[in-house]
Short mmCIF file of C-alpha atoms and ligand atoms in Angstrom, two decimals:
data_model
loop_
_atom_site.label_atom_id
_atom_site.label_comp_id
_atom_site.label_asym_id
_atom_site.label_seq_id
_atom_site.Cartn_x
_atom_site.Cartn_y
_atom_site.Cartn_z
CA MET A 958 363.89 -206.87 54.25
CA TYR A 959 364.75 -203.20 53.91
CA ASP A 960 367.62 -201.56 52.05
CA LEU A 961 368.30 -199.23 54.96
CA ALA A 962 367.38 -199.34 58.67
CA ILE A 963 368.10 -196.13 60.55
CA LEU A 964 368.23 -196.09 64.35
CA GLY A 965 367.33 -192.58 65.52
CA ALA A 966 364.88 -190.09 63.99
CA GLY A 967 366.72 -186.88 64.87
CA PRO A 968 367.96 -184.48 62.17
CA ALA A 969 370.76 -186.88 61.14
CA GLY A 970 368.51 -189.95 60.96
CA TYR A 971 365.33 -188.52 59.43
CA VAL A 972 367.21 -186.46 56.83
CA CYS A 973 369.26 -189.53 55.87
CA ALA A 974 365.95 -191.42 55.54
CA ILE A 975 364.48 -188.80 53.19
CA ARG A 976 367.57 -188.56 50.99
CA ALA A 977 367.87 -192.35 50.83
CA ALA A 978 364.18 -192.66 49.88
CA GLN A 979 364.67 -190.01 47.17
CA LEU A 980 367.50 -192.15 45.80
CA GLY A 981 365.24 -195.20 45.60
CA PHE A 982 366.04 -197.05 48.84
CA ASN A 983 363.38 -198.86 50.84
CA VAL A 984 363.90 -197.31 54.30
CA VAL A 985 362.76 -198.06 57.86
CA LEU A 986 363.27 -195.38 60.52
CA ILE A 987 363.26 -196.50 64.16
CA ASP A 988 362.97 -194.24 67.23
CA LYS A 989 362.06 -194.69 70.88
CA ARG A 990 359.83 -191.58 70.70
CA PRO A 991 356.59 -191.62 68.72
CA GLU A 992 357.27 -187.94 67.95
CA LEU A 993 359.96 -187.76 65.31
CA GLY A 994 362.76 -185.18 65.20
CA GLY A 995 364.91 -186.37 68.11
CA THR A 996 366.44 -184.02 70.66
CA CYS A 997 366.49 -181.07 68.24
CA LEU A 998 362.76 -180.89 67.65
CA ASN A 999 361.46 -182.32 70.91
CA VAL A 1000 363.75 -180.98 73.64
CA GLY A 1001 366.53 -178.99 71.99
CA CYS A 1002 366.93 -176.47 69.19
CA ILE A 1003 363.24 -175.84 68.47
CA PRO A 1004 361.64 -175.47 71.93
CA SER A 1005 364.59 -173.40 73.15
CA LYS A 1006 364.26 -171.04 70.19
CA ALA A 1007 360.52 -170.69 70.85
CA LEU A 1008 361.22 -169.73 74.47
CA LEU A 1009 364.12 -167.43 73.53
CA GLU A 1010 361.76 -165.53 71.22
CA SER A 1011 358.88 -165.37 73.72
CA SER A 1012 361.12 -164.32 76.60
CA HIS A 1013 362.70 -161.65 74.39
CA HIS A 1014 359.23 -160.20 73.63
CA TYR A 1015 358.46 -160.17 77.36
CA HIS A 1016 361.75 -158.46 78.13
CA MET A 1017 361.12 -155.88 75.39
CA ALA A 1018 357.59 -155.20 76.63
CA LYS A 1019 358.91 -154.70 80.15
CA HIS A 1020 362.15 -152.84 79.45
CA GLY A 1021 362.94 -152.36 75.78
CA LEU A 1022 360.18 -150.37 74.09
CA GLY A 1023 360.59 -147.03 75.89
CA ALA A 1024 363.51 -146.14 73.61
CA HIS A 1025 361.10 -146.48 70.64
CA GLY A 1026 358.59 -144.13 72.24
CA ILE A 1027 356.19 -146.85 73.30
CA LYS A 1028 354.89 -146.93 76.85
CA VAL A 1029 353.70 -150.30 78.08
CA GLN A 1030 351.92 -150.64 81.38
CA GLY A 1031 351.03 -153.83 83.16
CA ALA A 1032 352.95 -156.26 80.96
CA GLU A 1033 352.58 -159.60 82.71
CA LEU A 1034 354.09 -162.99 82.26
CA ASP A 1035 351.70 -165.86 81.55
CA LEU A 1036 354.23 -168.67 81.89
CA PRO A 1037 351.78 -171.55 81.21
CA ALA A 1038 350.73 -169.82 77.97
CA MET A 1039 354.35 -169.23 76.99
CA LEU A 1040 355.22 -172.88 77.64
CA GLY A 1041 352.02 -173.94 75.86
CA ARG A 1042 353.03 -172.00 72.74
CA LYS A 1043 356.44 -173.70 72.84
CA ASP A 1044 354.75 -177.13 73.07
CA GLY A 1045 352.52 -176.21 70.13
CA VAL A 1046 355.54 -175.28 68.02
CA VAL A 1047 357.16 -178.63 68.83
CA LYS A 1048 353.94 -180.52 68.01
CA GLN A 1049 353.58 -178.77 64.66
CA LEU A 1050 357.13 -179.56 63.64
CA THR A 1051 357.31 -183.16 64.86
CA GLY A 1052 353.99 -183.77 63.11
CA GLY A 1053 355.53 -182.27 59.98
CA ILE A 1054 358.34 -184.83 60.04
CA GLY A 1055 355.71 -187.59 60.30
CA MET A 1056 354.08 -186.22 57.12
CA LEU A 1057 357.44 -186.10 55.35
CA MET A 1058 358.01 -189.76 56.20
CA LYS A 1059 354.61 -190.68 54.72
CA LYS A 1060 355.26 -188.59 51.62
CA ASN A 1061 358.59 -190.35 51.06
CA LYS A 1062 357.08 -193.81 51.80
CA ILE A 1063 359.45 -194.38 54.73
CA THR A 1064 358.33 -197.01 57.25
CA VAL A 1065 358.43 -195.68 60.83
CA LYS A 1066 358.69 -198.00 63.84
CA THR A 1067 358.43 -196.78 67.44
CA GLY A 1068 360.51 -198.67 70.00
CA TRP A 1069 363.96 -199.18 71.43
CA GLY A 1070 366.34 -200.22 68.67
CA LYS A 1071 369.28 -202.57 69.24
CA LEU A 1072 371.90 -203.77 66.82
CA LEU A 1073 371.95 -207.57 66.83
CA ALA A 1074 374.54 -208.03 64.07
CA ALA A 1075 375.34 -206.60 60.65
CA GLY A 1076 372.01 -206.69 58.79
CA LYS A 1077 369.82 -207.22 61.88
CA VAL A 1078 368.18 -204.82 64.32
CA GLU A 1079 365.76 -205.53 67.15
CA VAL A 1080 362.92 -203.13 67.94
CA GLU A 1081 361.33 -203.45 71.38
CA ASN A 1082 358.15 -201.71 72.49
CA ALA A 1083 355.07 -202.42 74.62
CA ASN A 1084 353.89 -204.96 72.02
CA GLY A 1085 357.07 -207.03 72.29
CA ARG A 1086 360.18 -207.49 70.20
CA GLU A 1087 360.58 -207.58 66.46
CA VAL A 1088 363.65 -208.30 64.36
CA VAL A 1089 364.10 -205.99 61.38
CA GLU A 1090 366.47 -206.97 58.58
CA ALA A 1091 368.19 -204.48 56.32
CA THR A 1092 371.15 -204.46 53.93
CA HIS A 1093 372.58 -201.29 55.49
CA ILE A 1094 372.18 -200.13 59.10
CA VAL A 1095 372.73 -196.52 60.14
CA ILE A 1096 373.16 -195.57 63.81
CA ALA A 1097 372.00 -191.99 64.37
CA ALA A 1098 371.44 -192.25 68.12
CA GLY A 1099 372.22 -188.64 69.08
CA SER A 1100 373.49 -187.44 72.45
CA THR A 1101 372.42 -186.85 76.05
CA PRO A 1102 373.52 -184.31 78.68
CA ILE A 1103 376.70 -185.11 80.60
CA GLU A 1104 376.04 -185.63 84.31
CA LEU A 1105 378.60 -184.42 86.86
CA PRO A 1106 379.34 -187.21 89.37
CA PHE A 1107 378.70 -184.84 92.30
CA ALA A 1108 375.54 -183.34 90.80
CA LYS A 1109 373.23 -186.13 89.69
CA PHE A 1110 370.16 -184.80 87.91
CA ASP A 1111 367.10 -184.98 90.17
CA HIS A 1112 365.14 -182.96 87.58
CA THR A 1113 363.62 -180.64 90.18
CA THR A 1114 366.57 -178.77 91.69
CA ILE A 1115 369.51 -180.21 89.73
CA LEU A 1116 368.35 -179.75 86.17
CA ASP A 1117 369.35 -180.73 82.67
CA SER A 1118 368.52 -178.69 79.57
CA THR A 1119 365.23 -180.56 79.03
CA ASP A 1120 364.01 -179.65 82.53
CA CYS A 1121 364.84 -176.02 81.83
CA LEU A 1122 362.34 -175.96 78.96
CA SER A 1123 359.39 -176.54 81.28
CA LEU A 1124 360.06 -175.02 84.70
CA PRO A 1125 356.71 -174.57 86.42
CA ALA A 1126 357.68 -171.14 87.79
CA VAL A 1127 360.46 -168.59 87.30
CA PRO A 1128 363.18 -169.39 89.84
CA LYS A 1129 364.33 -166.46 91.96
CA HIS A 1130 367.93 -167.54 91.46
CA LEU A 1131 369.05 -170.00 88.80
CA ALA A 1132 372.66 -171.16 88.89
CA VAL A 1133 374.12 -172.56 85.69
CA ILE A 1134 377.22 -174.74 85.55
CA GLY A 1135 378.73 -174.34 82.08
CA ALA A 1136 378.88 -171.07 80.14
CA GLY A 1137 378.60 -172.90 76.82
CA VAL A 1138 375.85 -172.81 74.22
CA ILE A 1139 373.13 -174.30 76.44
CA GLY A 1140 374.18 -172.37 79.56
CA LEU A 1141 373.94 -169.03 77.77
CA GLU A 1142 370.68 -169.80 75.93
CA MET A 1143 368.85 -171.20 78.96
CA GLY A 1144 370.38 -168.59 81.26
CA SER A 1145 369.10 -165.87 78.89
CA ILE A 1146 365.56 -167.27 78.80
CA TRP A 1147 365.14 -167.36 82.57
CA ALA A 1148 367.04 -164.10 83.17
CA ARG A 1149 364.65 -162.32 80.77
CA LEU A 1150 361.70 -163.82 82.61
CA GLY A 1151 362.99 -162.37 85.89
CA ALA A 1152 365.41 -164.88 87.44
CA LYS A 1153 368.75 -163.86 88.84
CA VAL A 1154 371.20 -166.00 86.87
CA THR A 1155 374.74 -166.92 87.96
CA VAL A 1156 376.85 -168.82 85.46
CA LEU A 1157 379.93 -170.77 86.60
CA ASP A 1158 382.53 -172.12 84.21
CA VAL A 1159 385.95 -173.62 84.56
CA ALA A 1160 387.09 -171.76 81.41
CA ASP A 1161 388.15 -168.09 81.49
CA ARG A 1162 385.41 -166.92 79.12
CA PRO A 1163 381.98 -168.02 77.92
CA VAL A 1164 381.71 -170.24 74.80
CA ALA A 1165 385.44 -170.86 74.79
CA ILE A 1166 385.00 -172.93 71.61
CA MET A 1167 384.22 -169.78 69.61
CA ASP A 1168 386.57 -166.93 68.62
CA GLU A 1169 388.03 -165.36 71.77
CA ASP A 1170 386.77 -161.85 70.96
CA LEU A 1171 383.18 -163.16 70.75
CA GLY A 1172 383.37 -164.83 74.16
CA LYS A 1173 384.81 -161.71 75.79
CA GLU A 1174 382.20 -159.44 74.19
CA ALA A 1175 379.43 -161.89 75.17
CA GLN A 1176 380.59 -161.78 78.79
CA LYS A 1177 380.53 -157.99 78.73
CA LEU A 1178 377.07 -157.75 77.14
CA PHE A 1179 375.40 -160.49 79.20
CA THR A 1180 376.86 -159.00 82.39
CA LYS A 1181 375.26 -155.70 81.37
CA GLN A 1182 371.97 -157.60 80.99
CA GLY A 1183 372.28 -158.73 84.60
CA MET A 1184 373.83 -162.21 84.32
CA GLU A 1185 376.61 -162.89 86.79
CA PHE A 1186 379.67 -164.89 85.76
CA GLN A 1187 382.09 -166.89 87.89
CA LEU A 1188 384.77 -167.84 85.38
CA GLY A 1189 387.80 -169.98 86.11
CA ALA A 1190 385.57 -171.61 88.75
CA LYS A 1191 386.13 -175.23 89.74
CA VAL A 1192 382.89 -176.67 91.09
CA SER A 1193 383.50 -179.43 93.63
CA ALA A 1194 380.07 -180.14 95.14
CA VAL A 1195 376.37 -179.54 94.54
CA GLU A 1196 374.03 -180.30 97.41
CA ALA A 1197 370.26 -180.22 97.35
CA THR A 1198 369.08 -178.26 100.40
CA GLN A 1199 365.62 -177.47 101.78
CA ALA A 1200 365.79 -174.04 100.19
CA GLY A 1201 367.21 -175.26 96.87
CA VAL A 1202 370.87 -176.01 96.13
CA LYS A 1203 374.27 -175.14 97.54
CA ILE A 1204 377.19 -175.11 95.13
CA SER A 1205 380.76 -175.28 96.43
CA PHE A 1206 383.50 -174.06 94.13
CA THR A 1207 386.98 -172.58 94.03
CA ASN A 1208 387.00 -169.22 92.27
CA SER A 1209 389.62 -167.94 89.83
CA ARG A 1210 391.71 -166.57 92.73
CA GLY A 1211 391.81 -170.01 94.37
CA GLU A 1212 389.36 -169.07 97.14
CA GLY A 1213 386.76 -171.57 98.31
CA GLN A 1214 383.20 -170.22 97.93
CA THR A 1215 379.62 -171.37 98.12
CA LEU A 1216 376.62 -170.20 96.15
CA ALA A 1217 373.01 -170.76 97.19
CA ALA A 1218 370.35 -170.88 94.46
CA ASP A 1219 366.86 -172.26 93.91
CA ASN A 1220 367.92 -174.53 91.06
CA VAL A 1221 371.03 -175.38 89.14
CA LEU A 1222 371.23 -176.21 85.46
CA VAL A 1223 374.17 -178.46 84.65
CA ALA A 1224 375.21 -177.75 81.05
CA VAL A 1225 378.77 -179.02 80.79
CA GLY A 1226 378.44 -180.70 77.40
CA ARG A 1227 376.74 -183.73 75.90
CA LYS A 1228 377.84 -187.30 75.28
CA ALA A 1229 377.06 -189.85 72.57
CA ALA A 1230 373.83 -191.69 73.41
CA THR A 1231 375.10 -195.13 72.47
CA ALA A 1232 374.51 -197.05 75.71
CA GLY A 1233 372.07 -199.97 75.69
CA MET A 1234 372.00 -200.32 71.90
CA GLY A 1235 374.00 -203.55 71.80
CA LEU A 1236 376.79 -201.87 69.86
CA ALA A 1237 379.83 -203.17 71.78
CA GLU A 1238 378.18 -206.62 72.02
CA ALA A 1239 377.74 -206.69 68.24
CA GLY A 1240 381.42 -205.77 67.85
CA VAL A 1241 381.14 -202.06 66.91
CA LYS A 1242 384.23 -200.12 67.96
CA LEU A 1243 383.48 -197.29 70.38
CA THR A 1244 385.83 -194.84 72.09
CA GLU A 1245 386.07 -194.80 75.90
CA ARG A 1246 383.38 -192.09 75.90
CA GLY A 1247 380.98 -194.19 73.82
CA VAL A 1248 381.57 -192.30 70.56
CA ILE A 1249 381.20 -194.59 67.53
CA GLU A 1250 384.39 -194.81 65.48
CA THR A 1251 383.83 -194.35 61.74
CA ASP A 1252 385.94 -193.87 58.64
CA ALA A 1253 385.56 -190.97 56.20
CA HIS A 1254 382.54 -192.77 54.69
CA TYR A 1255 380.71 -193.04 58.06
CA GLN A 1256 381.38 -196.81 58.03
CA THR A 1257 382.00 -198.47 61.40
CA ASN A 1258 384.35 -201.43 61.69
CA LEU A 1259 381.37 -203.72 60.89
CA PRO A 1260 380.46 -204.15 57.22
CA ASN A 1261 377.35 -202.21 56.18
CA VAL A 1262 376.93 -200.62 59.62
CA TYR A 1263 377.30 -196.84 59.56
CA ALA A 1264 376.98 -193.98 62.05
CA ILE A 1265 376.23 -190.25 61.71
CA GLY A 1266 375.37 -187.21 63.84
CA ASP A 1267 376.08 -186.55 67.53
CA CYS A 1268 377.09 -190.18 68.23
CA ILE A 1269 380.24 -189.89 66.07
CA ALA A 1270 383.13 -187.42 66.29
CA GLY A 1271 382.69 -183.72 65.49
CA PRO A 1272 380.53 -180.85 66.69
CA MET A 1273 377.14 -181.86 68.11
CA LEU A 1274 375.07 -179.72 65.79
CA ALA A 1275 371.80 -180.62 64.05
CA HIS A 1276 372.97 -179.22 60.72
CA LYS A 1277 376.22 -181.24 60.88
CA GLY A 1278 374.16 -184.41 61.40
CA GLU A 1279 371.78 -183.50 58.56
CA GLU A 1280 374.63 -183.04 56.10
CA GLU A 1281 376.17 -186.34 57.19
CA GLY A 1282 372.80 -188.02 56.61
CA VAL A 1283 372.62 -186.66 53.07
CA ALA A 1284 376.27 -187.49 52.32
CA LEU A 1285 375.90 -191.07 53.59
CA ALA A 1286 372.71 -191.74 51.61
CA GLU A 1287 374.42 -190.42 48.47
CA MET A 1288 377.54 -192.52 49.06
CA LEU A 1289 375.39 -195.63 49.53
CA ALA A 1290 373.77 -194.82 46.18
CA GLY A 1291 377.21 -194.66 44.53
CA GLN A 1292 377.29 -190.86 44.42
CA ARG A 1293 379.95 -188.53 45.84
CA GLY A 1294 378.43 -187.33 49.11
CA HIS A 1295 380.67 -184.96 51.03
CA VAL A 1296 380.62 -182.74 54.13
CA ASN A 1297 383.02 -179.79 54.39
CA TYR A 1298 383.83 -179.70 58.09
CA ASN A 1299 385.60 -176.34 57.64
CA ALA A 1300 382.35 -174.65 56.71
CA ILE A 1301 379.99 -175.64 59.53
CA PRO A 1302 378.46 -172.58 61.21
CA TRP A 1303 377.98 -172.30 64.99
CA VAL A 1304 375.22 -170.15 66.48
CA VAL A 1305 374.25 -169.18 70.02
CA TYR A 1306 370.70 -167.80 69.89
CA THR A 1307 370.96 -165.29 72.70
CA HIS A 1308 370.36 -161.57 72.30
CA PRO A 1309 372.59 -160.49 70.71
CA GLU A 1310 373.35 -163.72 68.87
CA LEU A 1311 376.80 -165.23 68.43
CA ALA A 1312 377.69 -166.93 65.16
CA GLY A 1313 380.89 -168.17 63.61
CA VAL A 1314 382.15 -170.26 60.73
CA GLY A 1315 385.63 -171.41 59.77
CA LEU A 1316 388.76 -170.86 61.83
CA THR A 1317 388.98 -168.63 64.89
CA GLU A 1318 391.72 -166.00 64.84
CA ALA A 1319 393.88 -168.13 67.18
CA GLU A 1320 393.42 -171.25 65.02
CA ALA A 1321 394.14 -169.33 61.82
CA ASN A 1322 397.29 -167.73 63.28
CA ALA A 1323 398.52 -171.12 64.48
CA LYS A 1324 397.96 -172.61 61.00
CA TYR A 1325 399.04 -169.83 58.65
CA GLY A 1326 401.07 -167.29 60.68
CA PRO A 1327 399.79 -163.76 61.29
CA VAL A 1328 396.51 -163.60 59.36
CA LYS A 1329 394.60 -160.59 58.05
CA VAL A 1330 391.81 -159.50 60.39
CA GLY A 1331 389.07 -156.97 59.68
CA LYS A 1332 386.54 -155.86 62.29
CA PHE A 1333 383.47 -153.69 61.98
CA LYS A 1334 381.19 -152.60 64.81
CA PHE A 1335 377.40 -152.55 64.43
CA ALA A 1336 377.51 -149.18 66.22
CA ALA A 1337 378.69 -147.73 62.88
CA ASN A 1338 375.99 -149.47 60.78
CA GLY A 1339 372.98 -147.37 59.77
CA ARG A 1340 370.38 -150.13 60.02
CA ALA A 1341 371.70 -151.20 63.43
CA ILE A 1342 371.26 -147.66 64.72
CA ALA A 1343 367.77 -147.41 63.17
CA VAL A 1344 366.56 -150.65 64.77
CA ASP A 1345 368.43 -150.10 68.07
CA ALA A 1346 370.77 -153.09 67.64
CA THR A 1347 374.19 -151.48 67.88
CA GLU A 1348 375.84 -154.05 70.16
CA GLY A 1349 378.57 -156.29 68.79
CA PHE A 1350 380.73 -156.56 65.70
CA VAL A 1351 381.74 -158.66 62.71
CA LYS A 1352 385.24 -160.08 62.42
CA VAL A 1353 386.63 -161.39 59.13
CA ILE A 1354 389.81 -163.48 59.00
CA ALA A 1355 391.73 -163.98 55.74
CA HIS A 1356 394.83 -165.90 54.65
CA PRO A 1357 397.94 -163.65 54.85
CA ALA A 1358 399.15 -164.58 51.35
CA THR A 1359 396.16 -165.78 49.30
CA ASP A 1360 393.43 -163.67 50.98
CA GLU A 1361 391.23 -166.82 51.19
CA LEU A 1362 388.38 -166.27 53.63
CA LEU A 1363 389.28 -168.44 56.64
CA GLY A 1364 386.72 -167.44 59.20
CA VAL A 1365 383.87 -165.04 59.94
CA HIS A 1366 382.65 -164.37 63.48
CA ILE A 1367 379.69 -162.23 64.41
CA ILE A 1368 378.17 -161.08 67.67
CA GLY A 1369 375.08 -159.03 67.00
CA HIS A 1370 371.36 -158.94 66.25
CA ASN A 1371 370.44 -161.62 63.67
CA ALA A 1372 373.99 -162.99 63.49
CA SER A 1373 372.41 -166.43 62.88
CA GLU A 1374 371.02 -165.25 59.54
CA MET A 1375 374.13 -163.30 58.50
CA ILE A 1376 376.51 -166.21 59.01
CA GLY A 1377 374.92 -168.05 56.05
CA GLU A 1378 376.64 -165.97 53.40
CA ALA A 1379 380.00 -166.48 55.13
CA ALA A 1380 379.49 -170.28 55.19
CA CYS A 1381 378.66 -170.24 51.44
CA LEU A 1382 381.70 -168.12 50.62
CA ILE A 1383 384.03 -170.35 52.66
CA GLU A 1384 382.52 -173.40 50.93
CA PHE A 1385 383.30 -171.78 47.56
CA LYS A 1386 386.81 -170.78 48.70
CA ALA A 1387 386.15 -167.09 48.17
CA SER A 1388 388.69 -164.45 49.12
CA ALA A 1389 387.97 -161.70 51.66
CA GLU A 1390 388.16 -159.29 48.72
CA ASP A 1391 385.38 -161.25 46.94
CA LEU A 1392 383.18 -160.70 50.01
CA ALA A 1393 384.20 -157.04 50.18
CA ARG A 1394 383.19 -156.56 46.53
CA CYS A 1395 379.77 -158.28 46.80
CA VAL A 1396 376.93 -155.76 46.78
CA HIS A 1397 374.99 -155.80 50.05
CA ALA A 1398 371.62 -154.09 50.23
CA HIS A 1399 371.47 -150.80 52.10
CA PRO A 1400 370.47 -150.39 54.83
CA THR A 1401 371.08 -153.89 56.23
CA LEU A 1402 373.02 -155.32 59.13
CA SER A 1403 374.85 -157.50 56.61
CA GLU A 1404 376.66 -154.40 55.34
CA ALA A 1405 378.75 -154.81 58.50
CA VAL A 1406 379.94 -158.17 57.11
CA LYS A 1407 381.04 -156.46 53.89
CA GLU A 1408 382.66 -153.63 55.88
CA ALA A 1409 384.61 -156.12 58.04
CA ALA A 1410 385.85 -157.75 54.81
CA LEU A 1411 386.83 -154.29 53.53
CA ALA A 1412 388.60 -153.65 56.85
CA SER A 1413 390.63 -156.85 56.33
CA GLN A 1414 391.91 -155.18 53.11
CA GLY A 1415 392.67 -151.99 55.06
CA ARG A 1416 389.88 -150.04 53.41
CA ALA A 1417 386.65 -149.98 55.43
CA LEU A 1418 384.39 -147.17 54.22
CA HIS A 1419 382.43 -146.32 57.34
CA ALA A 1420 384.97 -146.75 60.12
P1 LIG B 2729 379.34 -176.75 75.63
O1 LIG B 2729 380.43 -177.66 75.26
O2 LIG B 2729 378.88 -175.70 74.68
O3 LIG B 2729 379.74 -175.97 76.98
C1 LIG B 2729 380.08 -176.64 78.14
C2 LIG B 2729 380.78 -175.65 79.07
O4 LIG B 2729 380.91 -176.29 80.32
C3 LIG B 2729 382.17 -175.26 78.62
O5 LIG B 2729 382.27 -173.86 78.60
C4 LIG B 2729 383.08 -175.91 79.66
O6 LIG B 2729 384.22 -175.10 79.93
C5 LIG B 2729 382.17 -176.00 80.87
N1 LIG B 2729 382.49 -177.07 81.81
C6 LIG B 2729 382.75 -178.36 81.55
N2 LIG B 2729 382.93 -179.04 82.69
C7 LIG B 2729 382.76 -178.16 83.70
C8 LIG B 2729 382.80 -178.26 85.13
N3 LIG B 2729 383.03 -179.43 85.74
N4 LIG B 2729 382.58 -177.13 85.86
C9 LIG B 2729 382.33 -175.95 85.24
N5 LIG B 2729 382.27 -175.81 83.91
C10 LIG B 2729 382.48 -176.90 83.15
O7 LIG B 2729 378.16 -177.70 76.11
P2 LIG B 2729 376.59 -177.44 76.31
O8 LIG B 2729 376.30 -176.00 76.47
O9 LIG B 2729 376.18 -178.38 77.38
O10 LIG B 2729 375.98 -177.90 74.94
C11 LIG B 2729 376.25 -179.21 74.48
C12 LIG B 2729 376.27 -179.25 72.99
O11 LIG B 2729 374.94 -179.13 72.51
C13 LIG B 2729 377.02 -178.09 72.36
O12 LIG B 2729 378.40 -178.39 72.20
C14 LIG B 2729 376.35 -177.97 71.06
O13 LIG B 2729 376.99 -178.80 70.14
C15 LIG B 2729 374.94 -178.46 71.28
N6 LIG B 2729 374.01 -177.35 71.29
C16 LIG B 2729 373.97 -176.48 70.25
C17 LIG B 2729 373.11 -175.42 70.26
C18 LIG B 2729 373.11 -174.46 69.13
O14 LIG B 2729 373.62 -174.80 68.07
N7 LIG B 2729 372.61 -173.25 69.31
C19 LIG B 2729 372.21 -175.18 71.38
C20 LIG B 2729 372.37 -176.12 72.43
C21 LIG B 2729 373.22 -177.17 72.37
#
């Protein structure tokens, strides 16, 4: 009998396991994969970042070093080696989670987990079935790619994001349906390695979830890098052909068009991975889309059955799941666990990167009336010029009356690292003036964040 059984060893599940073990719970962590870390470590965040980095180096060696006075001849792609490095990174990190489980004395079971009833879980693997009993059960089942009904994944021509991490060769022409986070990251990887990339999206700009200015700037910059966009495009059919795929769509002017490509990546979002876990049968309330319904304490409608991460409402982000794991473990231990959903950063790890936290300008205007906005371009930042990273800008949004920092949005080199200070300041309810008065080291890209805050006060120094 365990105190806590957790179904799913992704960032939500394994972090919940560690925090619960730290708080004195006897924990069992169950996952279908022997390698821990879920989608994020095995086929998501980590391998994609490894390939984004490697493909960026290749692109720089081929096209980007001349400006620095470095001539490179004969730079060649060794795709198997690049993919091998990515696999090595994944192995190192999933192995690391295994060590953390041992260190925290967490029992790990490999197999398909099913909820039988409150307090009872079944684990099935090649050795048979076992019933595990626990006082509390946590479902942290994650998510899987959404499949379009007219474009079923065949994993050779019609691809999901996992397939795109291990293509055996660089496609001549990769089509991508969905200009969201995955579409832009995967599109960037293969475009840098030499593929022609065409991205189709029903929305009028890429990453429509982020601040509008970021999406528009991203479209401009990625078009300059060679990516083609078909926005406002309604895809109606995807056919596998002898030569690859044929995509039929209606473009933004209402004209019917077709696009031929070698492969197509379908990246139109992800859905809660709750099928086949016996949840509905055990009486757990799910939405029509299979999302587990929880209250503010991550409790489902069944006593002592909880859910966290991608399989409940909210953004499907590893760090959101991790924080929910920590908060839940602390609540179960009688502490005051809490997640501030207004301070969850978003990052797209392209080059340049996109990052945002808090409200977009449109959301802030809708909530508080005309808000204060300050913008600062990296083209006016000394470090950005020195390192040849002048694309993009920082945008700071502040409350019109109180000056509370409501949102910070960055498109630029290393935006993923710069967004951290904005998330902390929003968490601490800082004002834009607080940010403007914080000393930032010179010369750094983060001075642009300070300058954008100054601009929101009408007093940028370098613009
Ligand atoms: P997404 O929600 O970011 O983007 C999906 C895009 O597909 C949207 O722009 C939408 O307008 C478009 N779309 C939907 N249906 C369509 C259709 N029938 N035809 C054309 N376009 C259509 O979803 P994505 O990129 O698949 O990623 C899924 C989730 O995974 C993200 O929401 C994110 O939470 C997570 N993720 C996060 C990453 C990060 O933090 N860097 C990286 C990768 C994934």
